[in-house]
Amino acid sequence: RTIRDELDEIYQTYGYFREIQKSVTRTGGHREIVAIMKGLRGTPPKVIGGHHVVEAIDRQTGEALNQRTDNIHSVAGDRGDILIFTFSETGHTRVTVRPSGTEPKIKYYVSATSVDQPGQTEDDLHRTKQAIDRMAEDIIDGMLNVSEEILG
């Protein structure tokens, strides 16, 4: 058996995960970053990259908005200038947005997993990997588009 065989067995047992990180330097500096974060907080997107957002979590306020029910509830955890948009009830598939603390950058972190996708099957791991990779790319591209739309 190869390392790839072992890794595929882990994916079949625990799910396939794809992580993408994108840092975007804003030419308008801190002003643009503040505008993006304010826009995302003021009107959280309901769809990102063609995928419906289930929950918008604001680590600054410690609150989460369920996009399906419009209910707001408290969330435990550290406070900070961080927004998280989840795409399932379990929240494993998500995009996290935060400004850099030292540079004029805004950072986006996508985590996508087959664990949150009931339509994905362990029987065809190749197809599952392609679907989750595509979903992660859709979400990162969609988040970048949403950010640009906020800036006009």
XYZ file of N, CA and C in Angstrom:
456
model
N 0.841 -1.189 0.000
C 0.000 0.000 0.000
C 0.876 1.239 0.000
N 0.363 2.268 -0.661
C 1.092 3.530 -0.738
C 0.556 4.508 0.307
N 1.250 5.604 0.481
C 0.767 6.668 1.367
C -0.565 7.189 0.844
N -0.709 7.306 -0.465
C -1.970 7.763 -1.070
C -3.116 6.813 -0.713
N -2.851 5.507 -0.745
C -3.875 4.530 -0.360
C -4.304 4.738 1.093
N -3.340 4.958 1.954
C -3.637 5.195 3.371
C -4.446 6.477 3.554
N -4.045 7.528 2.851
C -4.752 8.803 2.943
C -6.182 8.669 2.423
N -6.354 7.981 1.313
C -7.702 7.769 0.773
C -8.578 6.981 1.741
N -7.983 6.035 2.442
C -8.748 5.282 3.435
C -9.196 6.206 4.580
N -8.328 7.113 4.978
C -8.691 8.095 6.008
C -9.831 8.971 5.512
N -9.743 9.442 4.258
C -10.820 10.262 3.680
C -12.143 9.499 3.670
N -12.090 8.224 3.315
C -13.320 7.434 3.259
C -13.904 7.225 4.650
N -13.056 7.151 5.652
C -13.519 6.933 7.018
C -14.007 8.226 7.675
N -13.232 9.308 7.502
C -13.502 10.545 8.248
C -13.983 11.706 7.391
N -13.986 11.535 6.082
C -14.401 12.602 5.184
C -13.204 13.278 4.542
N -13.473 13.871 3.386
C -12.449 14.595 2.643
C -12.550 16.071 2.994
N -11.421 16.713 3.245
C -11.372 18.128 3.604
C -10.488 18.890 2.625
N -10.907 20.104 2.294
C -10.101 20.987 1.436
C -10.035 22.346 2.104
N -8.841 22.868 2.253
C -8.609 24.174 2.861
C -7.997 25.105 1.811
N -8.500 26.341 1.763
C -7.940 27.355 0.870
C -7.784 28.639 1.675
N -6.642 29.286 1.536
C -6.417 30.580 2.178
C -6.051 31.595 1.101
N -6.645 32.765 1.191
C -6.359 33.824 0.219
C -6.197 35.128 0.987
N -5.059 35.800 0.796
C -4.819 37.128 1.357
C -4.891 38.132 0.226
N -5.670 39.192 0.431
C -5.838 40.208 -0.608
C -5.344 41.541 -0.062
N -4.320 42.086 -0.703
C -3.832 43.410 -0.338
C -4.773 44.447 -0.925
N -5.273 45.330 -0.091
C -6.209 46.369 -0.523
C -5.431 47.644 -0.787
N -5.523 48.131 -2.012
C -4.802 49.360 -2.379
C -5.326 50.557 -1.598
N -6.603 50.498 -1.194
C -7.187 51.562 -0.375
C -6.905 51.381 1.096
N -6.087 50.382 1.433
C -5.642 50.151 2.800
C -6.748 49.844 3.786
N -6.526 50.318 4.987
C -7.412 50.039 6.119
C -8.844 50.500 5.846
N -9.004 51.589 5.144
C -10.342 52.124 4.835
C -11.171 51.096 4.078
N -10.607 50.452 3.078
C -11.325 49.441 2.297
C -11.638 48.207 3.132
N -10.702 47.810 3.948
C -10.906 46.627 4.791
C -12.042 46.874 5.775
N -12.057 48.042 6.384
C -13.138 48.392 7.315
C -14.472 48.393 6.574
N -14.492 48.919 5.360
C -15.729 48.966 4.567
C -16.232 47.552 4.243
N -15.334 46.652 3.912
C -15.735 45.270 3.612
C -16.319 44.612 4.858
N -15.623 44.726 5.981
C -16.106 44.099 7.215
C -17.444 44.705 7.636
N -17.572 46.017 7.514
C -18.829 46.685 7.868
C -19.962 46.223 6.948
N -19.676 46.110 5.654
C -20.679 45.648 4.698
C -21.115 44.219 4.961
N -20.171 43.350 5.277
C -20.489 41.954 5.571
C -21.305 41.831 6.852
N -20.993 42.680 7.826
C -21.753 42.667 9.086
C -23.150 43.252 8.886
N -23.234 44.334 8.152
C -24.511 45.024 7.964
C -25.516 44.223 7.166
N -25.021 43.570 6.137
C -25.879 42.746 5.281
C -25.142 41.446 4.981
N -25.219 40.486 5.904
C -24.517 39.223 5.669
C -25.041 38.551 4.403
N -24.140 38.064 3.555
C -24.596 37.397 2.327
C -25.384 36.135 2.627
N -26.426 35.916 1.849
C -27.241 34.703 1.994
C -26.720 33.578 1.104
N -25.996 33.962 0.048
C -25.408 32.998 -0.880
C -23.994 33.473 -1.194
N -23.043 32.558 -1.160
C -21.661 32.857 -1.521
C -21.207 31.793 -2.508
N -20.833 32.216 -3.696
C -20.349 31.275 -4.696
C -21.364 30.223 -5.083
N -22.643 30.592 -5.024
C -23.703 29.659 -5.382
C -24.114 28.721 -4.261
N -23.551 28.890 -3.074
C -23.852 28.025 -1.932
C -24.557 28.843 -0.853
N -25.659 28.312 -0.339
C -26.460 29.023 0.654
C -25.760 29.056 2.009
N -25.713 30.244 2.582
C -25.138 30.429 3.913
C -26.185 30.022 4.948
N -25.792 29.182 5.884
C -26.692 28.749 6.947
C -26.593 29.706 8.133
N -25.361 30.081 8.479
C -25.183 30.914 9.664
C -24.066 31.918 9.434
N -24.278 33.138 9.930
C -23.263 34.189 9.911
C -22.853 34.433 11.356
N -21.612 34.142 11.682
C -21.101 34.265 13.047
C -20.193 35.485 13.103
N -20.463 36.371 14.041
C -19.668 37.575 14.232
C -18.921 37.440 15.550
N -17.626 37.226 15.485
C -16.810 37.047 16.688
C -16.628 38.370 17.449
N -16.899 39.491 16.787
C -16.791 40.782 17.462
C -17.927 40.962 18.474
N -19.132 40.556 18.093
C -20.288 40.695 18.975
C -20.578 39.422 19.766
N -20.020 38.300 19.326
C -20.306 37.031 19.986
C -21.684 36.502 19.643
N -22.195 36.894 18.459
C -23.529 36.465 18.040
C -23.484 35.772 16.682
N -24.475 34.916 16.481
C -24.626 34.229 15.203
C -26.051 34.416 14.711
N -26.175 34.661 13.411
C -27.478 34.810 12.770
C -27.734 33.591 11.918
N -28.799 32.854 12.251
C -29.199 31.730 11.417
C -29.947 32.311 10.225
N -29.406 32.157 9.024
C -29.978 32.755 7.818
C -31.299 32.102 7.430
N -31.540 30.881 7.877
C -32.782 30.179 7.518
C -33.954 30.613 8.389
N -33.667 30.913 9.664
C -34.745 31.241 10.601
C -34.738 32.698 11.039
N -33.671 33.427 10.737
C -33.449 34.805 11.189
C -33.296 34.903 12.705
N -33.057 33.795 13.378
C -32.811 33.799 14.814
C -31.358 34.168 15.091
N -31.172 34.970 16.133
C -29.834 35.355 16.570
C -29.586 34.690 17.922
N -28.391 34.111 18.065
C -28.039 33.492 19.347
C -26.586 33.789 19.670
N -26.252 33.656 20.929
C -24.884 33.893 21.382
C -24.002 32.701 21.031
N -22.723 32.995 20.784
C -21.750 31.936 20.538
C -20.570 32.128 21.484
N -20.078 31.035 21.994
C -18.923 31.072 22.883
C -17.652 31.212 22.052
N -16.605 31.653 22.675
C -15.320 31.734 21.994
C -14.701 33.110 22.104
N -13.490 33.192 21.601
C -12.745 34.439 21.639
C -13.417 35.512 20.810
N -13.253 36.747 21.228
C -13.780 37.891 20.499
C -12.678 38.468 19.620
N -13.109 39.029 18.495
C -12.159 39.658 17.583
C -12.866 40.073 16.313
N -12.161 40.752 15.459
C -12.719 41.241 14.205
C -12.707 40.112 13.175
N -13.593 39.149 13.408
C -13.653 37.943 12.574
C -15.108 37.640 12.250
N -15.353 37.301 10.986
C -16.672 36.856 10.541
C -16.545 35.454 9.979
N -17.528 34.616 10.273
C -17.537 33.244 9.775
C -18.900 32.982 9.148
N -18.889 32.469 7.928
C -20.121 32.108 7.235
C -20.091 30.600 7.022
N -21.096 29.907 7.575
C -21.129 28.454 7.463
C -22.135 28.031 6.399
N -21.920 26.842 5.856
C -22.743 26.339 4.760
C -23.455 25.038 5.105
N -23.481 24.704 6.396
C -24.200 23.514 6.857
C -24.560 23.723 8.319
N -25.453 22.892 8.813
C -25.845 22.988 10.219
C -24.676 22.686 11.153
N -23.808 21.763 10.772
C -22.667 21.430 11.619
C -21.574 22.484 11.539
N -21.537 23.234 10.451
C -20.601 24.343 10.330
C -19.180 23.990 9.958
N -18.942 22.749 9.552
C -17.582 22.379 9.168
C -17.176 23.029 7.850
N -18.122 23.190 6.927
C -17.841 23.890 5.672
C -18.143 25.352 5.924
N -17.096 26.185 5.763
C -17.200 27.583 6.168
C -16.174 28.453 5.460
N -16.419 29.758 5.520
C -15.409 30.724 5.113
C -15.260 31.710 6.264
N -14.024 31.954 6.651
C -13.700 32.890 7.719
C -13.031 34.105 7.090
N -13.440 35.286 7.534
C -12.913 36.539 7.002
C -12.349 37.344 8.164
N -11.129 37.855 7.979
C -10.547 38.708 9.011
C -9.506 39.642 8.405
N -9.414 40.827 8.959
C -8.352 41.717 8.499
C -7.010 41.270 9.079
N -5.945 41.575 8.356
C -4.610 41.352 8.893
C -4.387 42.380 9.993
N -3.648 41.993 11.000
C -3.347 42.941 12.072
C -2.155 43.822 11.789
N -1.383 43.495 10.748
C -0.136 44.226 10.512
C 0.007 44.805 9.109
N -0.827 44.356 8.170
C -0.684 44.783 6.776
C -2.041 45.213 6.231
N -2.060 45.931 5.107
C -3.346 46.325 4.501
C -3.953 45.165 3.698
N -4.168 44.053 4.399
C -4.695 42.840 3.767
C -5.946 42.382 4.487
N -6.818 41.749 3.713
C -7.949 41.043 4.292
C -7.748 39.578 3.926
N -8.014 38.710 4.879
C -7.716 37.296 4.691
C -9.001 36.474 4.706
N -9.024 35.488 3.813
C -10.169 34.591 3.657
C -9.667 33.160 3.810
N -10.362 32.394 4.639
C -10.004 31.003 4.878
C -11.233 30.148 4.598
N -11.127 29.239 3.649
C -12.237 28.343 3.334
C -11.878 26.940 3.805
N -12.836 26.315 4.445
C -12.734 24.904 4.802
C -13.985 24.231 4.254
N -13.797 23.264 3.382
C -14.927 22.524 2.803
C -14.691 21.039 3.065
N -15.780 20.328 3.354
C -15.644 18.908 3.676
C -16.833 18.099 3.189
N -16.554 16.871 2.858
C -17.616 15.948 2.453
C -18.490 15.561 3.645
N -18.004 15.763 4.854
C -18.770 15.444 6.064
C -20.091 16.211 6.067
N -20.076 17.453 5.580
C -21.262 18.311 5.563
C -22.137 18.118 4.332
N -21.730 17.281 3.417
C -22.431 17.136 2.144
C -23.050 15.752 2.045
N -24.319 15.617 2.427
C -24.935 14.291 2.423
C -25.011 13.652 1.038
N -24.910 14.439 -0.016
C -24.966 13.892 -1.366
C -23.659 13.261 -1.811
N -22.593 13.493 -1.051
C -21.298 12.936 -1.431
C -21.198 11.509 -0.918
N -20.645 10.662 -1.732
C -20.552 9.250 -1.361
C -19.103 8.827 -1.191
N -18.863 7.996 -0.232
C -17.526 7.463 -0.021
C -17.178 6.419 -1.078
N -18.196 5.950 -1.810
C -17.961 4.916 -2.810
C -17.160 5.431 -4.000
N -17.279 6.708 -4.314
C -16.541 7.288 -5.429
C -15.722 8.455 -4.900
N -14.604 8.134 -4.278
C -13.772 9.137 -3.632
C -13.253 10.169 -4.623
N -12.913 9.737 -5.819
C -12.414 10.676 -6.830
C -13.455 11.753 -7.123
N -14.695 11.346 -7.327
C -15.767 12.309 -7.613
C -16.043 13.193 -6.388
N -15.982 12.622 -5.206
C -16.177 13.388 -3.971
C -15.106 14.466 -3.844
N -13.846 14.098 -4.068
C -12.756 15.070 -3.992
C -12.975 16.203 -4.993
N -13.350 15.861 -6.211
C -13.596 16.892 -7.228
C -14.718 17.829 -6.804
N -15.797 17.273 -6.260
C -16.938 18.089 -5.852
C -16.573 19.022 -4.698
N -15.838 18.527 -3.731
C -15.465 19.346 -2.572
C -14.430 20.391 -2.982
N -13.481 20.021 -3.824
C -12.504 20.995 -4.330
C -13.212 22.113 -5.086
N -14.183 21.744 -5.917
C -14.948 22.733 -6.695
C -15.750 23.640 -5.759
N -16.354 23.046 -4.736
C -17.117 23.832 -3.774
C -16.217 24.846 -3.064
N -15.044 24.413 -2.622
C -14.112 25.316 -1.941
C -13.710 26.466 -2.858
N -13.425 26.150 -4.123
C -13.049 27.192 -5.092
C -14.221 28.142 -5.342
N -15.439 27.597 -5.455
C -16.629 28.440 -5.636
C -16.795 29.408 -4.470
N -16.593 28.903 -3.253
C -16.774 29.738 -2.068
C -15.723 30.834 -2.011
N -14.464 30.508 -2.262
C -13.425 31.551 -2.197
C -13.659 32.585 -3.285
N -13.972 32.145 -4.501
C -14.252 33.093 -5.587
C -15.476 33.945 -5.267
N -16.512 33.313 -4.721
C -17.723 34.032 -4.358
C -17.474 35.057 -3.269
N -16.655 34.702 -2.287
C -16.347 35.633 -1.189
C -15.574 36.837 -1.713
N -14.659 36.594 -2.634
C -13.910 37.709 -3.243
C -14.866 38.616 -4.031
N -15.808 38.023 -4.732
C -16.794 38.814 -5.497
C -17.679 39.629 -4.562
N -18.154 39.025 -3.478
C -18.993 39.738 -2.504
C -18.229 40.931 -1.953
N -16.968 40.736 -1.614
C -16.144 41.823 -1.080
C -16.004 42.965 -2.072
N -15.776 42.631 -3.342
C -15.649 43.666 -4.377
C -16.960 44.407 -4.575
N -18.080 43.680 -4.518
C -19.391 44.319 -4.660
C -19.651 45.323 -3.546
N -19.203 45.014 -2.351
C -19.365 45.937 -1.222
C -18.649 47.249 -1.510
N -17.467 47.146 -2.082
C -16.684 48.354 -2.374
C -17.217 49.116 -3.584
N -18.053 48.439 -4.375
C -18.657 49.092 -5.537
C -17.705 49.128 -6.651
